[in-house]
Amino acid sequence: MAYRYRIGFLGYGQLTQLAQEVLSELSWPDTEIQVMNCTADTLQACVEQGRRNGCEVFVGGAANAAEFVRQGQGHLVEIPVGDLDYLTALHSALERGRRPAIVLYYRVHLPDMAAYERLLGDPVTLWIPRSWRTRSLKPTVI
């Protein structure tokens, strides 16, 4: 029997939903992708479960990727988040009458907030979690 690759997809919210929809349309004879809905708080348990299920490599979005790396969990491919992703999400929040914000995590691409505000015509908040503010760590702009 040929080797079967097992990949753990660490999603959250709509990213998990999107991954499940896309994967329902795809299949590979030698690869299984296990989609797990998790947050930074539940990431370690999800990774442990994925490993018990045979996952050797994980894929995750920015927040889960940052936490995964912080915990030293192993091999991870990060889903890149770019300006178009930020602008799409911010525009969607504005259309819904919400006040958009970007949450800053360790090892994230720091967006050009002034440019976003000019493009959207509304203010956008860059929010830094309280736990981050109490650390001596500084965000790494990548």
JSON list of N, CA, C and O in Angstrom, two decimals, residues 4-10 19 23 26 28 31-36 55 59:
[
{"chain": "A", "resi": 4, "resn": "ARG", "atom": "N", "xyz": [0.24, 7.34, 2.61]},
{"chain": "A", "resi": 4, "resn": "ARG", "atom": "CA", "xyz": [-0.85, 8.31, 2.59]},
{"chain": "A", "resi": 4, "resn": "ARG", "atom": "C", "xyz": [-0.45, 9.50, 3.44]},
{"chain": "A", "resi": 4, "resn": "ARG", "atom": "O", "xyz": [-0.18, 9.36, 4.62]},
{"chain": "A", "resi": 5, "resn": "TYR", "atom": "N", "xyz": [-0.39, 10.67, 2.82]},
{"chain": "A", "resi": 5, "resn": "TYR", "atom": "CA", "xyz": [-0.05, 11.89, 3.53]},
{"chain": "A", "resi": 5, "resn": "TYR", "atom": "C", "xyz": [-1.27, 12.38, 4.29]},
{"chain": "A", "resi": 5, "resn": "TYR", "atom": "O", "xyz": [-2.38, 12.36, 3.78]},
{"chain": "A", "resi": 6, "resn": "ARG", "atom": "N", "xyz": [-1.04, 12.86, 5.50]},
{"chain": "A", "resi": 6, "resn": "ARG", "atom": "CA", "xyz": [-2.12, 13.44, 6.30]},
{"chain": "A", "resi": 6, "resn": "ARG", "atom": "C", "xyz": [-1.71, 14.85, 6.70]},
{"chain": "A", "resi": 6, "resn": "ARG", "atom": "O", "xyz": [-0.68, 15.05, 7.33]},
{"chain": "A", "resi": 7, "resn": "ILE", "atom": "N", "xyz": [-2.55, 15.79, 6.31]},
{"chain": "A", "resi": 7, "resn": "ILE", "atom": "CA", "xyz": [-2.30, 17.21, 6.58]},
{"chain": "A", "resi": 7, "resn": "ILE", "atom": "C", "xyz": [-3.41, 17.72, 7.48]},
{"chain": "A", "resi": 7, "resn": "ILE", "atom": "O", "xyz": [-4.59, 17.48, 7.22]},
{"chain": "A", "resi": 8, "resn": "GLY", "atom": "N", "xyz": [-3.04, 18.46, 8.51]},
{"chain": "A", "resi": 8, "resn": "GLY", "atom": "CA", "xyz": [-4.01, 19.07, 9.41]},
{"chain": "A", "resi": 8, "resn": "GLY", "atom": "C", "xyz": [-4.23, 20.52, 9.03]},
{"chain": "A", "resi": 8, "resn": "GLY", "atom": "O", "xyz": [-3.28, 21.29, 8.97]},
{"chain": "A", "resi": 9, "resn": "PHE", "atom": "N", "xyz": [-5.47, 20.89, 8.73]},
{"chain": "A", "resi": 9, "resn": "PHE", "atom": "CA", "xyz": [-5.81, 22.27, 8.39]},
{"chain": "A", "resi": 9, "resn": "PHE", "atom": "C", "xyz": [-6.38, 22.93, 9.65]},
{"chain": "A", "resi": 9, "resn": "PHE", "atom": "O", "xyz": [-7.44, 22.53, 10.13]},
{"chain": "A", "resi": 10, "resn": "LEU", "atom": "N", "xyz": [-5.69, 23.93, 10.16]},
{"chain": "A", "resi": 10, "resn": "LEU", "atom": "CA", "xyz": [-6.08, 24.62, 11.39]},
{"chain": "A", "resi": 10, "resn": "LEU", "atom": "C", "xyz": [-6.82, 25.89, 11.03]},
{"chain": "A", "resi": 10, "resn": "LEU", "atom": "O", "xyz": [-6.22, 26.94, 10.82]},
{"chain": "A", "resi": 19, "resn": "ALA", "atom": "N", "xyz": [-12.65, 26.01, 3.81]},
{"chain": "A", "resi": 19, "resn": "ALA", "atom": "CA", "xyz": [-11.79, 24.84, 3.58]},
{"chain": "A", "resi": 19, "resn": "ALA", "atom": "C", "xyz": [-12.64, 23.58, 3.38]},
{"chain": "A", "resi": 19, "resn": "ALA", "atom": "O", "xyz": [-12.37, 22.77, 2.49]},
{"chain": "A", "resi": 23, "resn": "LEU", "atom": "N", "xyz": [-12.57, 21.44, -0.03]},
{"chain": "A", "resi": 23, "resn": "LEU", "atom": "CA", "xyz": [-12.10, 20.06, 0.04]},
{"chain": "A", "resi": 23, "resn": "LEU", "atom": "C", "xyz": [-13.18, 19.05, -0.35]},
{"chain": "A", "resi": 23, "resn": "LEU", "atom": "O", "xyz": [-12.86, 17.95, -0.79]},
{"chain": "A", "resi": 26, "resn": "LEU", "atom": "N", "xyz": [-12.59, 18.35, -3.92]},
{"chain": "A", "resi": 26, "resn": "LEU", "atom": "CA", "xyz": [-11.28, 17.83, -4.31]},
{"chain": "A", "resi": 26, "resn": "LEU", "atom": "C", "xyz": [-11.00, 16.48, -3.66]},
{"chain": "A", "resi": 26, "resn": "LEU", "atom": "O", "xyz": [-11.52, 16.20, -2.58]},
{"chain": "A", "resi": 28, "resn": "TRP", "atom": "N", "xyz": [-7.51, 13.52, -3.47]},
{"chain": "A", "resi": 28, "resn": "TRP", "atom": "CA", "xyz": [-6.22, 13.02, -3.92]},
{"chain": "A", "resi": 28, "resn": "TRP", "atom": "C", "xyz": [-6.06, 11.61, -3.38]},
{"chain": "A", "resi": 28, "resn": "TRP", "atom": "O", "xyz": [-6.35, 11.35, -2.21]},
{"chain": "A", "resi": 31, "resn": "THR", "atom": "N", "xyz": [-3.47, 11.63, -0.37]},
{"chain": "A", "resi": 31, "resn": "THR", "atom": "CA", "xyz": [-3.47, 12.71, 0.63]},
{"chain": "A", "resi": 31, "resn": "THR", "atom": "C", "xyz": [-4.84, 12.84, 1.29]},
{"chain": "A", "resi": 31, "resn": "THR", "atom": "O", "xyz": [-5.87, 12.83, 0.63]},
{"chain": "A", "resi": 32, "resn": "GLU", "atom": "N", "xyz": [-4.79, 12.98, 2.60]},
{"chain": "A", "resi": 32, "resn": "GLU", "atom": "CA", "xyz": [-6.00, 13.24, 3.38]},
{"chain": "A", "resi": 32, "resn": "GLU", "atom": "C", "xyz": [-5.79, 14.54, 4.13]},
{"chain": "A", "resi": 32, "resn": "GLU", "atom": "O", "xyz": [-4.74, 14.73, 4.77]},
{"chain": "A", "resi": 33, "resn": "ILE", "atom": "N", "xyz": [-6.75, 15.45, 4.05]},
{"chain": "A", "resi": 33, "resn": "ILE", "atom": "CA", "xyz": [-6.67, 16.71, 4.77]},
{"chain": "A", "resi": 33, "resn": "ILE", "atom": "C", "xyz": [-7.75, 16.72, 5.83]},
{"chain": "A", "resi": 33, "resn": "ILE", "atom": "O", "xyz": [-8.93, 16.59, 5.53]},
{"chain": "A", "resi": 34, "resn": "GLN", "atom": "N", "xyz": [-7.32, 16.86, 7.08]},
{"chain": "A", "resi": 34, "resn": "GLN", "atom": "CA", "xyz": [-8.24, 16.90, 8.21]},
{"chain": "A", "resi": 34, "resn": "GLN", "atom": "C", "xyz": [-8.44, 18.35, 8.61]},
{"chain": "A", "resi": 34, "resn": "GLN", "atom": "O", "xyz": [-7.49, 19.03, 8.99]},
{"chain": "A", "resi": 35, "resn": "VAL", "atom": "N", "xyz": [-9.67, 18.83, 8.50]},
{"chain": "A", "resi": 35, "resn": "VAL", "atom": "CA", "xyz": [-9.99, 20.22, 8.82]},
{"chain": "A", "resi": 35, "resn": "VAL", "atom": "C", "xyz": [-10.40, 20.30, 10.29]},
{"chain": "A", "resi": 35, "resn": "VAL", "atom": "O", "xyz": [-11.29, 19.58, 10.73]},
{"chain": "A", "resi": 36, "resn": "MET", "atom": "N", "xyz": [-9.72, 21.18, 11.01]},
{"chain": "A", "resi": 36, "resn": "MET", "atom": "CA", "xyz": [-10.01, 21.37, 12.44]},
{"chain": "A", "resi": 36, "resn": "MET", "atom": "C", "xyz": [-10.33, 22.83, 12.69]},
{"chain": "A", "resi": 36, "resn": "MET", "atom": "O", "xyz": [-9.58, 23.71, 12.24]},
{"chain": "A", "resi": 55, "resn": "CYS", "atom": "N", "xyz": [-1.38, 13.21, 11.32]},
{"chain": "A", "resi": 55, "resn": "CYS", "atom": "CA", "xyz": [-0.93, 14.42, 10.63]},
{"chain": "A", "resi": 55, "resn": "CYS", "atom": "C", "xyz": [0.52, 14.73, 10.99]},
{"chain": "A", "resi": 55, "resn": "CYS", "atom": "O", "xyz": [0.90, 14.69, 12.16]},
{"chain": "A", "resi": 59, "resn": "VAL", "atom": "N", "xyz": [-1.43, 23.27, 8.23]},
{"chain": "A", "resi": 59, "resn": "VAL", "atom": "CA", "xyz": [-1.64, 24.50, 7.47]},
{"chain": "A", "resi": 59, "resn": "VAL", "atom": "C", "xyz": [-2.53, 25.38, 8.33]},
{"chain": "A", "resi": 59, "resn": "VAL", "atom": "O", "xyz": [-3.50, 24.89, 8.92]}
]
